[in-house]
């Protein structure tokens, strides 16, 4: 305590002397500040005016925000003025765009698709670590650099996409959780890195991704080619896993929203309220990380983070039966502003079937129109640009109202379903049906099936038939399962004839698990993950093969290599199979019953055989006992 | 002259200020803990155990409201009620009937959910013995100056608590886990609350110092649930936690209510069971322990008027600007479905593995049989 007081004393004395100097030399403050500026100035490489250096320090944020608008037009030369910012290295340019696409569906439901994209021109694989994060979330940046990730795709979905009623989604995802990752070539032990990555992601997204292990991870040999830049595709660095049982709820949405630059406070993300989103027929949220070309020449790459959220609101539960949708009805919120950090923030409504305005009306009307080729079809969209003040009108909020009669649905060209046939708890049969609805073109599909080890597939019973005739796949890759180590992997490249149904059947046998391997609710059943069908579907309009950046986000996810077809990936339903389940209350009952029988039966028999019987005199009364005692004392024999 | 008066004034101020500093310094360190943690566990599965999840979430909500951040809360829910397909209002968990209070909220982070809530994971979280790849949000990173709140709810019996209908944790295991925590200096003080049937049996065996325990019912009594909601169809909360939530709603971060008020929550008239508590292992007097010592978070703020000079930023060596360099390779996107490539794909070069035990054994058997049949002298014809 005394030492404390001494140090306080000295502190105060120093302060006091300093303040005395200040009071005495008040006119020298300008010289003092000049001295400080001069010190910092000497460390700069450029020379700058002395009094304006301070202003430039504050202006640095404006310089950086202006730069992303010129990303498309800028060459590397414009990075030079940024080096004059005294407090940082040349900042990699990052850019954030958000958009929402609303598409009324044939059945009266409405489909809303959010896409948030952050582009960042940086190199995570450099030796000196990236430490200054602005729009790109730091948690994902650290994951990329620590685990040498080349591409990462993770999705959480609740519900199943009904292709026949709703058409094709922009990006499809299987029910449950799905994770597939391409690692860089520098990774030596891919399996160990994969295990650590799943654990880290389970912490970031609050999901049970740590249940991903070797029993549900596969290494596809032809499916899931990288969606980003890359010339080498050695499938040893690819891992794919799916957890069909995983549920999605607010606890997964909360960390997902926190990855956005504006969080859920501004821009389109204010619409993401969990009470409305999870009361929908289909909800899917995904994160996609990959490298993309920066410009047409594609000499440099930048990292792209896409966060997508797809939701289908039901006509009867959310819409109260009326074909009149508004933002408030869907999300219980309206839009008031765009995210200030976004370079573009747009709302697209699909009005392709409404060229003359006879099908539905949009309130408030907008004059901006845009055409985009998406899913092989040219669609027209009304655009609301949220970065313009006029979009919000006088009430300063945008509540879009869509009223329509009915629309024809474009029949999806490719559609698949899957089910389990058979009876009993011993054997069964998996049927996968793929429908090609094109009238005259056939196209190839790559079917990926990953079946858990406890369903023992009999591959000799695998049959692929189209229109009743055998259809031999041009490529089959099969990896048999190993009990408790890895699942079955079956990949087939099948040519679907035009206007036909192709059926793939395989028989299986159910295994009996060890009693500790059953989950706490084994009578629910066991899930088999969805099959993945990747295909090049012929498109009705010519696709744009240039990967320019002016396309809306929802049409630029899959890279396009040829004009006549587009790449699509669809998923079938997951299967729920019952395995032979023992009655877990039986061990207790058996022990009780056995012990009772043994105790009663054997005990009695043992006593009968081994006990000898003696005659025992009855206990004399109290008077007799006292008399006996007296007689003993007298030395006389007892009574 | 002026300088002398200034000096005098300063010294007077200083002496007055220093006394205040000593007092506040004393207050700063009186409670003995510097950080707060909470481990909230719901151990029941299935829709009809909705109330256990609602119990845990209402304690989570109170603890978050009083200041403990998500990074210091380990929340374990054994089943999902909010997005359960039987929930008529998805993404909500209500604690009061007529859907007055949604304890699930919009900002919730569940660390262990579903099948991950097991006895083994719970004990590993408490003792800190987790595999190295466990993320931070799933760890209890407490030290010897942490006050930890542990809340358990579910179905229990005399001496055990049932996890997920398939395993149990006994009171001996729990007491040993707390002793491990004490020996590893993982807590400063611990408050243990349990809301199950015969809950008092769970704290009978504790023997480590600085533990205070509360239970919703004595041995031989059942804890009862509060009220059903006819729209949702299940009981929403247990009585003890319902009244505990009501009590905690009146607490704010600066309140001075102490543990003696907490012991009075839910008397027998409201709870039907008799709540119990145990303070013999606790060193301080319960009347001097604030509720916010466990339910809230320590956040002491010290204002300073001094100016601090930041060092100059480290200058990184600038890379050469890359404009105009033509020799960079052109990147391109991969073909998503290269049909011809796939059809003609060469089978993967499998690494050569030495023959495994079965093949070796088979060949040894064949050789042995041969030599036994024909005699060893034939060896020279072969070799």
CSV table of N, CA, C and O in Angstrom, one decimal, chain B residues 223-290:
chain,number,residue,atom,x,y,z
B,223,UNK,N,-41.1,-33.6,-8.5
B,223,UNK,CA,-41.2,-32.3,-8.9
B,223,UNK,C,-42.4,-32.2,-10.0
B,223,UNK,O,-42.4,-33.0,-10.9
B,224,UNK,N,-43.2,-31.3,-9.8
B,224,UNK,CA,-44.4,-31.3,-10.7
B,224,UNK,C,-44.3,-30.2,-11.8
B,224,UNK,O,-43.6,-29.2,-11.6
B,225,UNK,N,-45.0,-30.4,-12.8
B,225,UNK,CA,-45.0,-29.4,-13.9
B,225,UNK,C,-46.1,-28.4,-13.6
B,225,UNK,O,-47.0,-28.6,-12.8
B,226,UNK,N,-45.9,-27.3,-14.3
B,226,UNK,CA,-46.8,-26.1,-14.0
B,226,UNK,C,-48.1,-26.1,-14.6
B,226,UNK,O,-49.1,-26.4,-14.0
B,227,UNK,N,-48.1,-25.8,-15.9
B,227,UNK,CA,-49.4,-25.7,-16.5
B,227,UNK,C,-49.3,-26.1,-18.0
B,227,UNK,O,-48.3,-25.9,-18.6
B,228,UNK,N,-50.3,-26.8,-18.5
B,228,UNK,CA,-50.3,-27.1,-19.9
B,228,UNK,C,-50.8,-26.0,-20.8
B,228,UNK,O,-51.6,-25.1,-20.3
B,229,UNK,N,-50.4,-26.0,-22.0
B,229,UNK,CA,-51.0,-25.0,-22.9
B,229,UNK,C,-51.8,-25.8,-23.9
B,229,UNK,O,-51.3,-26.7,-24.6
B,230,UNK,N,-53.1,-25.5,-24.0
B,230,UNK,CA,-53.9,-26.4,-24.8
B,230,UNK,C,-53.7,-26.2,-26.3
B,230,UNK,O,-53.9,-27.2,-27.1
B,231,UNK,N,-53.1,-25.1,-26.8
B,231,UNK,CA,-52.8,-25.0,-28.2
B,231,UNK,C,-51.6,-25.8,-28.5
B,231,UNK,O,-51.5,-26.4,-29.6
B,232,UNK,N,-50.6,-25.8,-27.7
B,232,UNK,CA,-49.4,-26.6,-28.0
B,232,UNK,C,-49.5,-28.0,-27.6
B,232,UNK,O,-49.0,-28.9,-28.2
B,233,UNK,N,-50.3,-28.3,-26.5
B,233,UNK,CA,-50.6,-29.6,-26.1
B,233,UNK,C,-49.7,-30.3,-25.1
B,233,UNK,O,-49.9,-31.5,-24.8
B,234,UNK,N,-48.8,-29.6,-24.6
B,234,UNK,CA,-47.9,-30.2,-23.6
B,234,UNK,C,-47.8,-29.2,-22.4
B,234,UNK,O,-48.2,-28.1,-22.5
B,235,UNK,N,-47.2,-29.7,-21.3
B,235,UNK,CA,-46.9,-28.8,-20.2
B,235,UNK,C,-45.7,-28.0,-20.6
B,235,UNK,O,-44.7,-28.5,-21.1
B,236,UNK,N,-45.8,-26.7,-20.2
B,236,UNK,CA,-44.8,-25.8,-20.7
B,236,UNK,C,-43.6,-25.6,-19.8
B,236,UNK,O,-42.5,-25.4,-20.3
B,237,UNK,N,-43.8,-25.7,-18.5
B,237,UNK,CA,-42.6,-25.5,-17.6
B,237,UNK,C,-42.8,-26.4,-16.4
B,237,UNK,O,-43.9,-26.8,-16.1
B,238,UNK,N,-41.8,-26.5,-15.6
B,238,UNK,CA,-41.9,-27.2,-14.3
B,238,UNK,C,-42.1,-26.1,-13.3
B,238,UNK,O,-41.7,-24.9,-13.5
B,239,UNK,N,-42.7,-26.4,-12.2
B,239,UNK,CA,-43.1,-25.4,-11.2
B,239,UNK,C,-41.9,-24.6,-10.6
B,239,UNK,O,-41.9,-23.4,-10.6
B,240,UNK,N,-40.9,-25.4,-10.2
B,240,UNK,CA,-39.8,-24.7,-9.6
B,240,UNK,C,-39.1,-23.7,-10.5
B,240,UNK,O,-38.9,-22.6,-10.1
B,241,UNK,N,-38.9,-24.1,-11.7
B,241,UNK,CA,-38.2,-23.2,-12.6
B,241,UNK,C,-39.1,-22.1,-13.1
B,241,UNK,O,-38.7,-21.0,-13.3
B,242,UNK,N,-40.4,-22.3,-13.1
B,242,UNK,CA,-41.4,-21.3,-13.4
B,242,UNK,C,-41.3,-20.1,-12.4
B,242,UNK,O,-41.1,-19.0,-12.7
B,243,UNK,N,-41.3,-20.5,-11.1
B,243,UNK,CA,-41.2,-19.5,-10.1
B,243,UNK,C,-39.8,-18.9,-10.0
B,243,UNK,O,-39.6,-17.7,-9.6
B,244,UNK,N,-38.8,-19.7,-10.3
B,244,UNK,CA,-37.4,-19.2,-10.4
B,244,UNK,C,-37.3,-18.2,-11.5
B,244,UNK,O,-36.7,-17.1,-11.3
B,245,UNK,N,-37.9,-18.4,-12.6
B,245,UNK,CA,-37.9,-17.4,-13.7
B,245,UNK,C,-38.6,-16.2,-13.3
B,245,UNK,O,-38.1,-15.1,-13.6
B,246,UNK,N,-39.7,-16.3,-12.6
B,246,UNK,CA,-40.4,-15.1,-12.1
B,246,UNK,C,-39.6,-14.3,-11.2
B,246,UNK,O,-39.5,-13.1,-11.3
B,247,UNK,N,-38.9,-15.0,-10.3
B,247,UNK,CA,-38.0,-14.3,-9.4
B,247,UNK,C,-36.8,-13.6,-10.1
B,247,UNK,O,-36.5,-12.5,-9.8
B,248,UNK,N,-36.3,-14.3,-11.1
B,248,UNK,CA,-35.1,-13.7,-11.8
B,248,UNK,C,-35.5,-12.6,-12.7
B,248,UNK,O,-34.7,-11.7,-13.0
B,249,UNK,N,-36.8,-12.5,-13.2
B,249,UNK,CA,-37.2,-11.4,-14.0
B,249,UNK,C,-37.1,-10.1,-13.3
B,249,UNK,O,-37.0,-9.1,-13.9
B,250,UNK,N,-37.2,-10.2,-11.9
B,250,UNK,CA,-37.1,-8.9,-11.2
B,250,UNK,C,-35.6,-8.5,-10.9
B,250,UNK,O,-35.4,-7.5,-10.4
B,251,UNK,N,-34.7,-9.4,-11.2
B,251,UNK,CA,-33.3,-9.1,-10.9
B,251,UNK,C,-32.8,-8.3,-12.1
B,251,UNK,O,-33.0,-8.7,-13.3
B,252,UNK,N,-32.0,-7.3,-11.9
B,252,UNK,CA,-31.3,-6.5,-12.9
B,252,UNK,C,-29.8,-6.5,-12.5
B,252,UNK,O,-29.5,-6.9,-11.4
B,253,UNK,N,-29.0,-6.2,-13.5
B,253,UNK,CA,-27.5,-6.4,-13.2
B,253,UNK,C,-27.0,-5.7,-12.0
B,253,UNK,O,-26.0,-6.1,-11.5
B,254,UNK,N,-27.6,-4.7,-11.5
B,254,UNK,CA,-27.1,-4.0,-10.4
B,254,UNK,C,-27.8,-4.3,-9.1
B,254,UNK,O,-27.6,-3.6,-8.1
B,255,UNK,N,-28.7,-5.3,-9.1
B,255,UNK,CA,-29.5,-5.5,-7.9
B,255,UNK,C,-28.7,-6.2,-6.8
B,255,UNK,O,-27.7,-6.9,-7.1
B,256,UNK,N,-29.1,-6.0,-5.6
B,256,UNK,CA,-28.3,-6.5,-4.5
B,256,UNK,C,-29.0,-7.7,-3.8
B,256,UNK,O,-28.7,-8.0,-2.6
B,257,UNK,N,-29.9,-8.3,-4.4
B,257,UNK,CA,-30.6,-9.5,-3.8
B,257,UNK,C,-29.6,-10.6,-3.5
B,257,UNK,O,-28.7,-10.8,-4.4
B,258,UNK,N,-29.7,-11.3,-2.4
B,258,UNK,CA,-28.8,-12.3,-2.1
B,258,UNK,C,-29.4,-13.7,-2.1
B,258,UNK,O,-30.6,-13.9,-2.4
B,259,UNK,N,-28.6,-14.7,-1.8
B,259,UNK,CA,-29.0,-16.1,-1.9
B,259,UNK,C,-30.1,-16.4,-1.0
B,259,UNK,O,-30.9,-17.4,-1.3
B,260,UNK,N,-30.2,-15.8,0.1
B,260,UNK,CA,-31.3,-16.2,1.0
B,260,UNK,C,-32.7,-16.0,0.4
B,260,UNK,O,-33.6,-16.7,0.6
B,261,UNK,N,-32.8,-15.0,-0.5
B,261,UNK,CA,-34.0,-14.8,-1.3
B,261,UNK,C,-34.2,-15.9,-2.3
B,261,UNK,O,-35.4,-16.3,-2.5
B,262,UNK,N,-33.1,-16.4,-2.8
B,262,UNK,CA,-33.3,-17.5,-3.8
B,262,UNK,C,-33.7,-18.8,-3.1
B,262,UNK,O,-34.5,-19.6,-3.7
B,263,UNK,N,-33.3,-19.0,-1.9
B,263,UNK,CA,-33.8,-20.2,-1.1
B,263,UNK,C,-35.2,-20.1,-0.9
B,263,UNK,O,-35.9,-21.2,-0.7
B,264,UNK,N,-35.8,-18.9,-0.8
B,264,UNK,CA,-37.2,-18.8,-0.5
B,264,UNK,C,-38.1,-19.0,-1.8
B,264,UNK,O,-39.3,-19.0,-1.7
B,265,UNK,N,-37.5,-19.1,-2.9
B,265,UNK,CA,-38.3,-19.2,-4.2
B,265,UNK,C,-39.1,-20.5,-4.1
B,265,UNK,O,-38.6,-21.6,-3.8
B,266,UNK,N,-40.4,-20.4,-4.5
B,266,UNK,CA,-41.2,-21.6,-4.6
B,266,UNK,C,-41.4,-22.4,-3.3
B,266,UNK,O,-40.9,-23.5,-3.2
B,267,UNK,N,-42.1,-21.8,-2.3
B,267,UNK,CA,-42.4,-22.6,-1.1
B,267,UNK,C,-43.3,-23.7,-1.4
B,267,UNK,O,-43.9,-23.8,-2.5
B,268,UNK,N,-43.6,-24.5,-0.4
B,268,UNK,CA,-44.4,-25.7,-0.7
B,268,UNK,C,-45.8,-25.4,-1.2
B,268,UNK,O,-46.3,-26.2,-1.9
B,269,UNK,N,-46.3,-24.3,-0.8
B,269,UNK,CA,-47.7,-24.0,-1.3
B,269,UNK,C,-47.7,-23.8,-2.8
B,269,UNK,O,-48.7,-24.2,-3.4
B,270,UNK,N,-46.7,-23.3,-3.4
B,270,UNK,CA,-46.7,-23.1,-4.8
B,270,UNK,C,-46.1,-24.3,-5.5
B,270,UNK,O,-46.6,-24.7,-6.6
B,271,UNK,N,-45.1,-24.9,-4.9
B,271,UNK,CA,-44.4,-26.0,-5.7
B,271,UNK,C,-44.9,-27.4,-5.4
B,271,UNK,O,-44.5,-28.3,-6.1
B,272,UNK,N,-45.7,-27.6,-4.4
B,272,UNK,CA,-46.2,-28.9,-4.0
B,272,UNK,C,-45.0,-29.8,-3.4
B,272,UNK,O,-45.2,-30.5,-2.5
B,273,UNK,N,-43.9,-29.7,-4.0
B,273,UNK,CA,-42.7,-30.4,-3.5
B,273,UNK,C,-41.9,-29.4,-2.6
B,273,UNK,O,-42.1,-28.2,-2.7
B,274,UNK,N,-41.0,-29.9,-1.8
B,274,UNK,CA,-40.3,-29.0,-0.9
B,274,UNK,C,-38.9,-28.8,-1.5
B,274,UNK,O,-38.1,-29.7,-1.5
B,275,UNK,N,-38.6,-27.6,-2.0
B,275,UNK,CA,-37.3,-27.3,-2.5
B,275,UNK,C,-36.3,-27.4,-1.3
B,275,UNK,O,-36.6,-27.0,-0.2
B,276,UNK,N,-35.1,-27.8,-1.7
B,276,UNK,CA,-34.0,-27.9,-0.7
B,276,UNK,C,-32.8,-27.2,-1.1
B,276,UNK,O,-32.6,-26.9,-2.3
B,277,UNK,N,-31.9,-27.0,-0.2
B,277,UNK,CA,-30.6,-26.4,-0.5
B,277,UNK,C,-29.6,-26.8,0.4
B,277,UNK,O,-29.9,-27.4,1.5
B,278,UNK,N,-28.3,-26.6,0.0
B,278,UNK,CA,-27.2,-27.1,0.8
B,278,UNK,C,-26.1,-26.1,0.7
B,278,UNK,O,-25.6,-25.7,-0.3
B,279,UNK,N,-25.7,-25.6,1.9
B,279,UNK,CA,-24.7,-24.5,1.9
B,279,UNK,C,-23.6,-24.8,2.8
B,279,UNK,O,-22.7,-24.0,3.1
B,280,UNK,N,-23.5,-26.1,3.4
B,280,UNK,CA,-22.4,-26.3,4.3
B,280,UNK,C,-21.0,-26.3,3.7
B,280,UNK,O,-20.1,-26.1,4.4
B,281,UNK,N,-21.0,-26.6,2.4
B,281,UNK,CA,-19.7,-26.6,1.8
B,281,UNK,C,-19.2,-25.2,1.3
B,281,UNK,O,-18.1,-25.0,0.9
B,282,UNK,N,-20.1,-24.3,1.4
B,282,UNK,CA,-19.8,-22.9,0.9
B,282,UNK,C,-19.1,-22.1,2.0
B,282,UNK,O,-19.6,-22.1,3.1
B,283,UNK,N,-18.1,-21.4,1.7
B,283,UNK,CA,-17.3,-20.7,2.7
B,283,UNK,C,-17.9,-19.4,3.1
B,283,UNK,O,-17.9,-19.0,4.3
B,284,UNK,N,-18.5,-18.7,2.2
B,284,UNK,CA,-19.1,-17.4,2.6
B,284,UNK,C,-20.5,-17.6,3.1
B,284,UNK,O,-21.1,-18.6,2.9
B,285,UNK,N,-21.0,-16.6,3.8
B,285,UNK,CA,-22.3,-16.7,4.3
B,285,UNK,C,-23.3,-16.4,3.1
B,285,UNK,O,-23.1,-15.5,2.4
B,286,UNK,N,-24.3,-17.3,2.9
B,286,UNK,CA,-25.2,-17.1,1.8
B,286,UNK,C,-25.9,-15.7,1.8
B,286,UNK,O,-26.2,-15.2,0.7
B,287,UNK,N,-26.0,-15.1,2.9
B,287,UNK,CA,-26.6,-13.8,2.9
B,287,UNK,C,-25.8,-12.7,2.2
B,287,UNK,O,-26.2,-11.7,1.8
B,288,UNK,N,-24.4,-13.0,2.1
B,288,UNK,CA,-23.6,-12.0,1.5
B,288,UNK,C,-23.3,-12.3,0.1
B,288,UNK,O,-22.6,-11.6,-0.6
B,289,UNK,N,-23.9,-13.4,-0.4
B,289,UNK,CA,-23.6,-13.8,-1.8
B,289,UNK,C,-24.7,-13.2,-2.7
B,289,UNK,O,-25.9,-13.4,-2.4
B,290,UNK,N,-24.4,-12.3,-3.7
B,290,UNK,CA,-25.4,-11.7,-4.5
B,290,UNK,C,-25.8,-12.7,-5.6
B,290,UNK,O,-25.1,-13.6,-6.0
